Short mmCIF file of C-alpha atoms and ligand atoms in Angstrom, two decimals:
data_model
loop_
_atom_site.label_atom_id
_atom_site.label_comp_id
_atom_site.label_asym_id
_atom_site.label_seq_id
_atom_site.Cartn_x
_atom_site.Cartn_y
_atom_site.Cartn_z
CA MET A 1 0.25 0.04 0.04
CA LYS A 2 1.08 3.57 -1.11
CA GLY A 3 1.98 5.97 1.69
CA THR A 4 2.78 3.38 4.45
CA LEU A 5 5.83 3.82 7.09
CA LYS A 6 7.36 0.21 8.25
CA LEU A 7 7.32 -0.14 11.78
CA GLY A 8 9.22 -3.44 12.09
CA SER A 9 8.47 -7.64 11.44
CA VAL A 10 7.07 -9.99 13.77
CA ALA A 11 7.57 -13.46 12.44
CA GLY A 12 8.88 -12.30 9.22
CA ILE A 13 5.44 -10.21 8.61
CA LYS A 14 6.12 -6.53 7.76
CA ILE A 15 3.97 -4.24 10.12
CA GLU A 16 3.29 -0.79 8.46
CA VAL A 17 1.21 2.01 9.77
CA HIS A 18 -0.76 3.79 7.10
CA TRP A 19 0.07 7.95 7.22
CA THR A 20 -3.55 8.54 7.99
CA PHE A 21 -3.31 6.92 10.89
CA THR A 22 -1.33 10.16 12.35
CA LEU A 23 -4.43 12.07 11.74
CA LEU A 24 -6.24 9.67 14.27
CA LEU A 25 -3.88 10.58 16.85
CA LEU A 26 -4.00 14.34 16.07
CA TRP A 27 -7.98 14.13 16.08
CA VAL A 28 -7.43 12.31 19.43
CA VAL A 29 -5.46 15.09 20.94
CA PHE A 30 -7.67 17.80 19.67
CA LEU A 31 -10.44 16.41 21.06
CA ASP A 32 -9.08 15.93 24.44
CA ILE A 33 -7.89 19.79 24.32
CA GLN A 34 -11.94 20.36 23.22
CA ARG A 35 -12.89 18.80 26.36
CA GLY A 36 -10.68 20.56 28.37
CA GLY A 37 -7.91 17.97 28.93
CA ASN A 38 -4.42 18.61 30.14
CA LEU A 39 -1.09 17.25 28.85
CA SER A 40 -1.32 13.86 30.94
CA SER A 41 -4.94 13.14 29.66
CA ALA A 42 -3.39 13.90 26.31
CA ILE A 43 -0.84 11.36 26.61
CA LEU A 44 -3.08 9.04 28.07
CA ASN A 45 -5.37 8.73 25.29
CA ILE A 46 -2.31 8.49 23.10
CA ILE A 47 -1.07 5.51 25.22
CA PHE A 48 -4.66 3.74 24.72
CA ILE A 49 -4.89 4.41 20.97
CA LEU A 50 -1.31 2.72 20.81
CA LEU A 51 -2.25 0.00 22.81
CA LEU A 52 -5.47 -0.36 20.79
CA PHE A 53 -3.52 -0.66 18.03
CA VAL A 54 -0.99 -3.43 19.34
CA CYS A 55 -4.36 -5.52 20.27
CA VAL A 56 -5.45 -5.31 16.61
CA VAL A 57 -1.90 -6.06 15.26
CA LEU A 58 -1.78 -9.22 17.65
CA HIS A 59 -5.63 -9.91 15.97
CA GLU A 60 -4.35 -9.71 12.67
CA LEU A 61 -1.31 -11.79 13.66
CA GLY A 62 -3.75 -14.10 15.04
CA HIS A 63 -5.09 -14.75 11.65
CA ALA A 64 -1.58 -14.63 9.81
CA LEU A 65 -0.15 -17.22 11.76
CA THR A 66 -2.85 -19.41 11.72
CA ALA A 67 -2.88 -19.27 8.08
CA ARG A 68 0.66 -20.10 7.97
CA ARG A 69 0.08 -23.34 9.44
CA TYR A 70 -1.99 -23.99 6.04
CA ASN A 71 1.34 -22.78 4.09
CA ILE A 72 -0.30 -19.46 3.33
CA ALA A 73 2.15 -16.36 3.58
CA THR A 74 1.25 -13.26 4.81
CA ARG A 75 2.85 -10.12 3.04
CA GLN A 76 2.07 -7.68 5.59
CA ILE A 77 -0.25 -6.34 8.23
CA THR A 78 -1.09 -2.88 7.69
CA LEU A 79 -2.62 -0.52 10.14
CA LEU A 80 -5.25 2.00 9.36
CA PRO A 81 -7.50 4.45 11.21
CA ILE A 82 -10.40 2.05 11.03
CA GLY A 83 -7.95 -1.19 11.95
CA GLY A 84 -5.96 -3.49 10.48
CA VAL A 85 -5.55 -5.58 7.41
CA ALA A 86 -3.55 -8.25 7.09
CA SER A 87 -2.48 -9.15 3.47
CA LEU A 88 -2.53 -12.83 3.16
CA GLU A 89 -1.72 -14.29 -0.09
CA LYS A 90 -5.01 -16.00 -0.13
CA MET A 91 -7.73 -17.24 1.92
CA PRO A 92 -7.78 -21.25 2.88
CA GLU A 93 -10.35 -22.92 0.49
CA LYS A 94 -11.10 -25.88 2.83
CA PRO A 95 -13.94 -24.84 4.74
CA GLY A 96 -12.44 -25.93 8.11
CA GLN A 97 -8.98 -24.25 7.59
CA GLU A 98 -11.16 -21.14 6.74
CA LEU A 99 -13.25 -21.25 9.80
CA LEU A 100 -9.81 -21.46 12.16
CA VAL A 101 -8.05 -18.40 9.89
CA ALA A 102 -11.19 -16.55 10.22
CA LEU A 103 -11.84 -17.36 14.17
CA ALA A 104 -7.92 -16.88 15.45
CA GLY A 105 -8.19 -12.79 14.78
CA PRO A 106 -11.22 -12.54 17.21
CA ALA A 107 -9.72 -15.61 19.43
CA VAL A 108 -6.73 -12.96 20.26
CA ASN A 109 -8.71 -10.43 21.50
CA VAL A 110 -10.91 -12.60 23.64
CA LEU A 111 -7.66 -13.55 25.15
CA ILE A 112 -6.44 -10.04 25.70
CA ALA A 113 -9.86 -9.26 27.25
CA LEU A 114 -9.36 -12.32 29.70
CA LEU A 115 -6.01 -11.21 30.71
CA LEU A 116 -7.24 -7.57 31.15
CA LEU A 117 -10.06 -8.88 32.94
CA ALA A 118 -7.77 -9.96 35.56
CA VAL A 119 -6.59 -6.75 36.43
CA VAL A 120 -9.43 -4.70 35.95
CA PRO A 121 -11.72 -4.55 39.04
CA LEU A 122 -14.92 -5.00 36.86
CA ARG A 123 -16.83 -6.29 39.88
CA VAL A 124 -15.98 -2.96 42.03
CA TYR A 125 -17.26 -0.86 38.83
CA LEU A 126 -20.44 -2.56 38.44
CA GLY A 127 -20.99 -2.31 42.12
CA MET A 128 -20.63 1.39 41.95
CA ASP A 129 -23.64 3.86 41.32
CA ALA A 130 -23.72 5.55 37.92
CA GLU A 131 -22.41 9.22 39.22
CA SER A 132 -19.81 7.84 40.76
CA LEU A 133 -18.74 5.37 38.07
CA GLU A 134 -19.05 7.98 35.59
CA GLN A 135 -16.55 9.96 37.36
CA LEU A 136 -14.33 7.31 37.61
CA ILE A 137 -14.05 6.56 34.03
CA ASN A 138 -13.64 10.02 33.11
CA ALA A 139 -10.68 10.80 35.67
CA PRO A 140 -7.43 9.84 33.23
CA SER A 141 -5.77 7.04 35.15
CA ILE A 142 -3.91 4.07 33.89
CA GLU A 143 -6.72 1.82 35.74
CA THR A 144 -9.61 3.55 33.32
CA LEU A 145 -7.17 2.99 30.17
CA LEU A 146 -7.30 -0.98 30.97
CA PHE A 147 -11.07 -0.77 31.63
CA TYR A 148 -11.17 0.95 28.12
CA LEU A 149 -8.83 -1.42 26.64
CA LEU A 150 -11.08 -4.06 27.86
CA ILE A 151 -14.43 -2.79 26.59
CA ALA A 152 -12.40 -2.21 23.09
CA ASN A 153 -11.05 -5.72 23.12
CA ILE A 154 -14.66 -6.70 23.58
CA MET A 155 -16.33 -4.47 21.03
CA LEU A 156 -13.56 -5.55 18.52
CA VAL A 157 -14.79 -9.17 18.81
CA ALA A 158 -18.31 -8.18 18.39
CA PHE A 159 -17.71 -6.17 15.56
CA ASN A 160 -15.65 -8.70 13.77
CA LEU A 161 -17.88 -11.30 14.35
CA ILE A 162 -21.04 -9.71 12.43
CA PRO A 163 -21.66 -12.28 9.60
CA ALA A 164 -21.06 -9.92 6.87
CA PHE A 165 -17.91 -9.51 4.65
CA PRO A 166 -15.42 -8.12 4.88
CA MET A 167 -15.40 -9.19 8.81
CA ASP A 168 -14.29 -11.86 10.20
CA GLY A 169 -18.09 -13.36 10.97
CA GLY A 170 -18.41 -13.41 6.98
CA ARG A 171 -15.59 -15.99 6.30
CA VAL A 172 -16.87 -17.86 9.69
CA PHE A 173 -20.26 -17.89 7.96
CA ARG A 174 -19.44 -18.91 4.64
CA ALA A 175 -16.98 -21.47 5.82
CA ILE A 176 -20.05 -23.05 7.79
CA LEU A 177 -22.19 -23.04 4.56
CA SER A 178 -19.23 -24.55 2.69
CA PHE A 179 -19.49 -27.63 4.60
CA THR A 180 -22.71 -28.61 3.27
CA MET A 181 -22.47 -26.88 -0.27
CA ASP A 182 -19.98 -25.56 -2.56
CA ARG A 183 -17.85 -22.49 -2.28
CA THR A 184 -19.34 -20.40 -4.51
CA LYS A 185 -23.06 -20.91 -3.24
CA ALA A 186 -21.77 -20.41 -0.18
CA THR A 187 -20.39 -17.30 -0.82
CA GLU A 188 -23.36 -16.03 -2.83
CA ILE A 189 -25.49 -16.86 0.42
CA ALA A 190 -22.84 -15.30 2.76
CA ALA A 191 -22.56 -11.88 0.69
CA SER A 192 -26.27 -11.71 0.60
CA LEU A 193 -26.85 -11.88 4.14
CA GLY A 194 -24.15 -9.03 4.25
CA GLN A 195 -25.92 -6.71 1.97
CA VAL A 196 -29.37 -7.61 3.98
CA LEU A 197 -27.33 -6.31 7.18
CA ALA A 198 -25.93 -3.48 5.38
CA VAL A 199 -29.09 -1.96 4.60
CA VAL A 200 -29.98 -2.42 8.35
CA PHE A 201 -27.26 -0.84 9.91
CA PHE A 202 -27.60 2.10 7.48
CA ILE A 203 -31.12 2.63 7.98
CA LEU A 204 -30.42 2.71 11.79
CA GLY A 205 -27.37 4.62 11.26
CA LEU A 206 -29.85 7.03 9.51
CA PHE A 207 -31.49 7.46 12.70
CA TYR A 208 -29.23 6.77 15.58
CA ASN A 209 -25.56 6.70 14.91
CA PRO A 210 -23.50 8.04 11.50
CA PHE A 211 -20.97 5.74 12.49
CA LEU A 212 -23.33 2.73 11.34
CA VAL A 213 -24.01 4.18 8.15
CA LEU A 214 -19.98 3.99 7.49
CA ILE A 215 -20.06 0.52 8.59
CA ALA A 216 -22.86 -0.24 6.08
CA LEU A 217 -20.92 1.17 3.03
CA PHE A 218 -18.04 -0.82 4.63
CA ILE A 219 -19.94 -4.18 4.58
CA PHE A 220 -21.58 -3.75 1.03
CA ILE A 221 -18.45 -3.04 -0.78
CA GLY A 222 -16.87 -5.70 1.15
CA ALA A 223 -20.04 -8.15 0.02
CA TYR A 224 -19.64 -7.31 -3.56
CA GLY A 225 -15.67 -7.77 -3.96
CA GLU A 226 -15.94 -11.09 -2.05
CA SER A 227 -18.44 -12.56 -4.32
CA LYS A 228 -16.86 -11.19 -7.34
CA MET A 229 -13.71 -12.66 -6.42
CA VAL A 230 -15.04 -16.04 -6.07
CA LYS A 231 -17.21 -16.18 -8.94
CA GLN A 232 -13.81 -15.28 -11.05
CA THR A 233 -12.12 -17.97 -9.24
CA SER A 234 -14.56 -20.93 -10.31
CA LEU A 235 -14.45 -19.71 -13.70
CA VAL A 236 -10.74 -20.05 -13.53
CA GLU A 237 -11.05 -23.44 -11.97
CA GLY A 238 -9.45 -26.52 -13.94
CA HIS A 239 -7.70 -24.12 -16.25
CA VAL A 240 -3.81 -23.82 -16.35
CA VAL A 241 -1.56 -21.04 -16.97
CA ALA A 242 -0.48 -22.55 -20.19
CA GLU A 243 -3.72 -21.87 -21.79
CA ALA A 244 -4.01 -18.35 -20.90
CA THR A 245 -0.09 -17.60 -21.99
CA LEU A 246 0.95 -14.95 -24.70
CA THR A 247 3.49 -17.33 -26.78
CA ASN A 248 4.18 -14.63 -29.54
CA ILE A 249 5.95 -12.02 -27.81
CA THR A 250 9.15 -9.99 -28.72
CA VAL A 251 11.97 -10.74 -26.44
CA LEU A 252 14.57 -7.64 -25.61
CA HIS A 253 18.21 -7.81 -24.57
CA PRO A 254 19.57 -5.71 -22.15
CA ASP A 255 21.45 -3.73 -24.41
CA THR A 256 18.67 -2.76 -26.82
CA GLU A 257 18.16 0.49 -27.19
CA LEU A 258 15.10 2.25 -25.69
CA SER A 259 14.29 4.06 -29.23
CA GLU A 260 14.13 0.56 -30.63
CA VAL A 261 11.46 -0.19 -27.85
CA VAL A 262 9.53 2.55 -28.31
CA ASP A 263 9.39 1.43 -32.06
CA ILE A 264 8.36 -1.88 -31.29
CA ILE A 265 5.62 -0.84 -29.29
CA ILE A 266 4.10 1.73 -31.85
CA ALA A 267 4.24 -0.95 -34.57
CA GLY A 268 2.45 -3.88 -32.25
CA SER A 269 0.49 -4.28 -29.55
CA GLU A 270 2.63 -5.13 -27.01
CA LYS A 271 3.37 -3.15 -24.01
CA ASP A 272 5.63 -4.85 -21.42
CA PHE A 273 8.57 -7.13 -22.46
CA VAL A 274 10.36 -10.08 -20.96
CA VAL A 275 14.06 -9.47 -21.05
CA MET A 276 16.77 -11.95 -21.77
CA ASP A 277 20.25 -12.63 -21.91
CA GLY A 278 20.75 -15.68 -23.79
CA ASN A 279 19.06 -18.16 -22.21
CA ILE A 280 18.29 -16.51 -18.99
CA ILE A 281 15.39 -14.07 -18.12
CA VAL A 282 16.97 -10.92 -16.54
CA GLY A 283 14.55 -8.80 -15.97
CA LEU A 284 10.94 -7.06 -17.22
CA LEU A 285 10.71 -4.02 -18.93
CA TYR A 286 7.29 -2.12 -18.26
CA HIS A 287 5.14 -0.13 -20.13
CA LYS A 288 4.95 2.47 -17.17
CA ASP A 289 8.84 2.78 -17.20
CA ILE A 290 9.28 2.74 -21.28
CA LEU A 291 6.71 5.77 -20.84
CA LYS A 292 8.38 7.46 -18.14
CA ASN A 293 11.79 7.40 -19.72
CA ALA A 294 10.17 7.61 -23.35
CA LYS A 295 12.23 10.86 -23.87
CA ASN A 296 15.55 9.89 -22.94
CA VAL A 297 16.08 7.81 -25.56
CA SER A 298 19.83 7.12 -25.15
CA LEU A 299 18.91 4.52 -22.13
CA LYS A 300 19.05 0.98 -22.79
CA VAL A 301 16.62 -1.58 -21.44
CA ARG A 302 19.19 -2.97 -18.89
CA ASP A 303 18.75 1.02 -17.36
CA ILE A 304 15.47 0.86 -16.74
CA MET A 305 14.20 -2.97 -16.64
CA ASN A 306 12.99 -4.34 -13.26
CA THR A 307 15.18 -7.27 -12.28
CA GLN A 308 13.06 -8.11 -8.85
CA PHE A 309 10.00 -10.15 -10.75
CA LYS A 310 7.84 -13.47 -10.47
CA ALA A 311 7.85 -16.04 -12.98
CA LEU A 312 4.60 -18.65 -13.55
CA ARG A 313 5.25 -22.25 -14.34
CA ALA A 314 3.13 -23.10 -17.50
CA SER A 315 1.78 -26.17 -15.92
CA ALA A 316 0.61 -24.33 -12.69
CA ALA A 317 -3.04 -23.89 -12.08
CA LEU A 318 -4.34 -20.36 -13.74
CA GLN A 319 -5.36 -19.26 -10.40
CA GLU A 320 -1.92 -18.90 -9.32
CA PHE A 321 -2.05 -16.00 -11.75
CA PHE A 322 -4.66 -14.17 -9.48
CA ASN A 323 -2.92 -15.21 -6.32
CA LEU A 324 0.10 -13.17 -7.58
CA LEU A 325 -1.74 -10.16 -8.50
CA ALA A 326 -2.57 -9.76 -4.90
CA GLY A 327 0.66 -8.12 -4.19
CA GLU A 328 2.02 -6.99 -7.38
CA ARG A 329 1.63 -3.51 -8.88
CA ASN A 330 3.02 -4.56 -12.26
CA LEU A 331 0.21 -7.64 -14.07
CA PHE A 332 2.65 -8.86 -16.13
CA PHE A 333 4.89 -12.15 -16.36
CA PRO A 334 6.77 -14.55 -17.53
CA VAL A 335 5.88 -18.11 -18.42
CA ILE A 336 8.27 -21.04 -17.99
CA ASP A 337 8.63 -24.49 -18.80
CA LYS A 338 9.55 -26.98 -16.08
CA LYS A 339 13.44 -26.41 -17.17
CA GLY A 340 12.93 -22.46 -16.79
CA SER A 341 12.97 -22.09 -20.08
CA LEU A 342 10.82 -18.79 -21.61
CA ILE A 343 7.76 -20.31 -23.01
CA GLY A 344 6.18 -16.76 -23.42
CA ALA A 345 4.18 -14.21 -21.01
CA ILE A 346 1.23 -13.53 -19.31
CA ASP A 347 -0.98 -10.24 -18.07
CA MET A 348 -4.46 -9.58 -16.97
CA SER A 349 -5.84 -8.32 -20.63
CA ASN A 350 -5.15 -11.74 -22.27
CA VAL A 351 -6.29 -13.89 -18.93
CA SER A 352 -9.20 -11.49 -19.16
CA GLU A 353 -9.89 -12.59 -22.85
CA PHE A 354 -9.20 -16.01 -22.60
CA LEU A 355 -11.98 -16.39 -19.80
CA VAL A 356 -14.67 -14.51 -21.93
CA LEU A 357 -13.83 -16.62 -24.68
CA LYS A 358 -14.23 -19.80 -22.09
CA ALA A 359 -17.28 -18.67 -20.55
CA GLN A 360 -18.91 -18.21 -24.44
CA ALA A 361 -17.74 -21.60 -25.36
CA THR A 362 -19.15 -23.31 -22.68
CA SER A 363 -22.73 -21.30 -22.69
CA GLY A 364 -22.65 -22.10 -26.40
CA ILE A 365 -22.82 -18.77 -28.12
ZN1 ZN B 1 -10.06 -10.06 11.70
#
């Protein structure tokens, strides 16, 4: 994601924070000043937000480390003002595994809440009358901070278990359905429930709390995205990379001059290129880099080619292509055979064309 700052890594997973997160901290300070707070209450509030986000990171690590047990890697965990996102390579398709991965996040917050329960004197709080309780929770102290953290973790569990995508509850619901039906159908049902809930939240939000309207939109978009993704997955099923590979491609040499590449682009319809030195693929030249440097014709391919790239096996499932897309900005990959020799290349437009043609062939048009 653009505009993120790397904080470090845990168990080999990058932890990043998006710059908009600082807005949240500023907002908290602003609210505090407005309420007539002092420096110590502002500091306590910021500590609270930071601790809350540690809880969110632990939640995401719960997902990521459970997914790792099923050989699914996580590229990074990104902190946004609205919460965390663990970028899993993919979700496990076996319902039992998906269920565990989805539940692992909220389970972490249940655990944190239980630990906090051990130190927060909840019983004492509940025994107080409303007025002194209000006084207590409005007074900034470590004790109230832990109390808020407890409430926040309980809310995180409740919020995440709403049975709607992109919340964990949506995945839990789909996984449970998938035990008795195929995944596409299960996703459709789970996505529909999510959309119904989104409408309910939207209406409630209009009357009671604008925050619910925001959640409604979030759920609505999530449900749409998830069902689209699963439909695409079922379309791709049973096909291999070789079927959608462009085999008639121009291969460039690192010493080819950029002016020559520009001529090739104008004469044909190729946009991205594989660069080879002898029999070895040494890089990829992307359309956007050619455009950026088109004026500087003295450059050679080697000056602007990308040497960090992934290749796909011709015999791999076509789904692998979509799995790669999730973490890449450039949607162009070389395709190789078992021995590592170049067969061709694959990009989004060719895969789309392949899928459209296949869908027409099967529907008999
Ligand atoms: Zn989660």
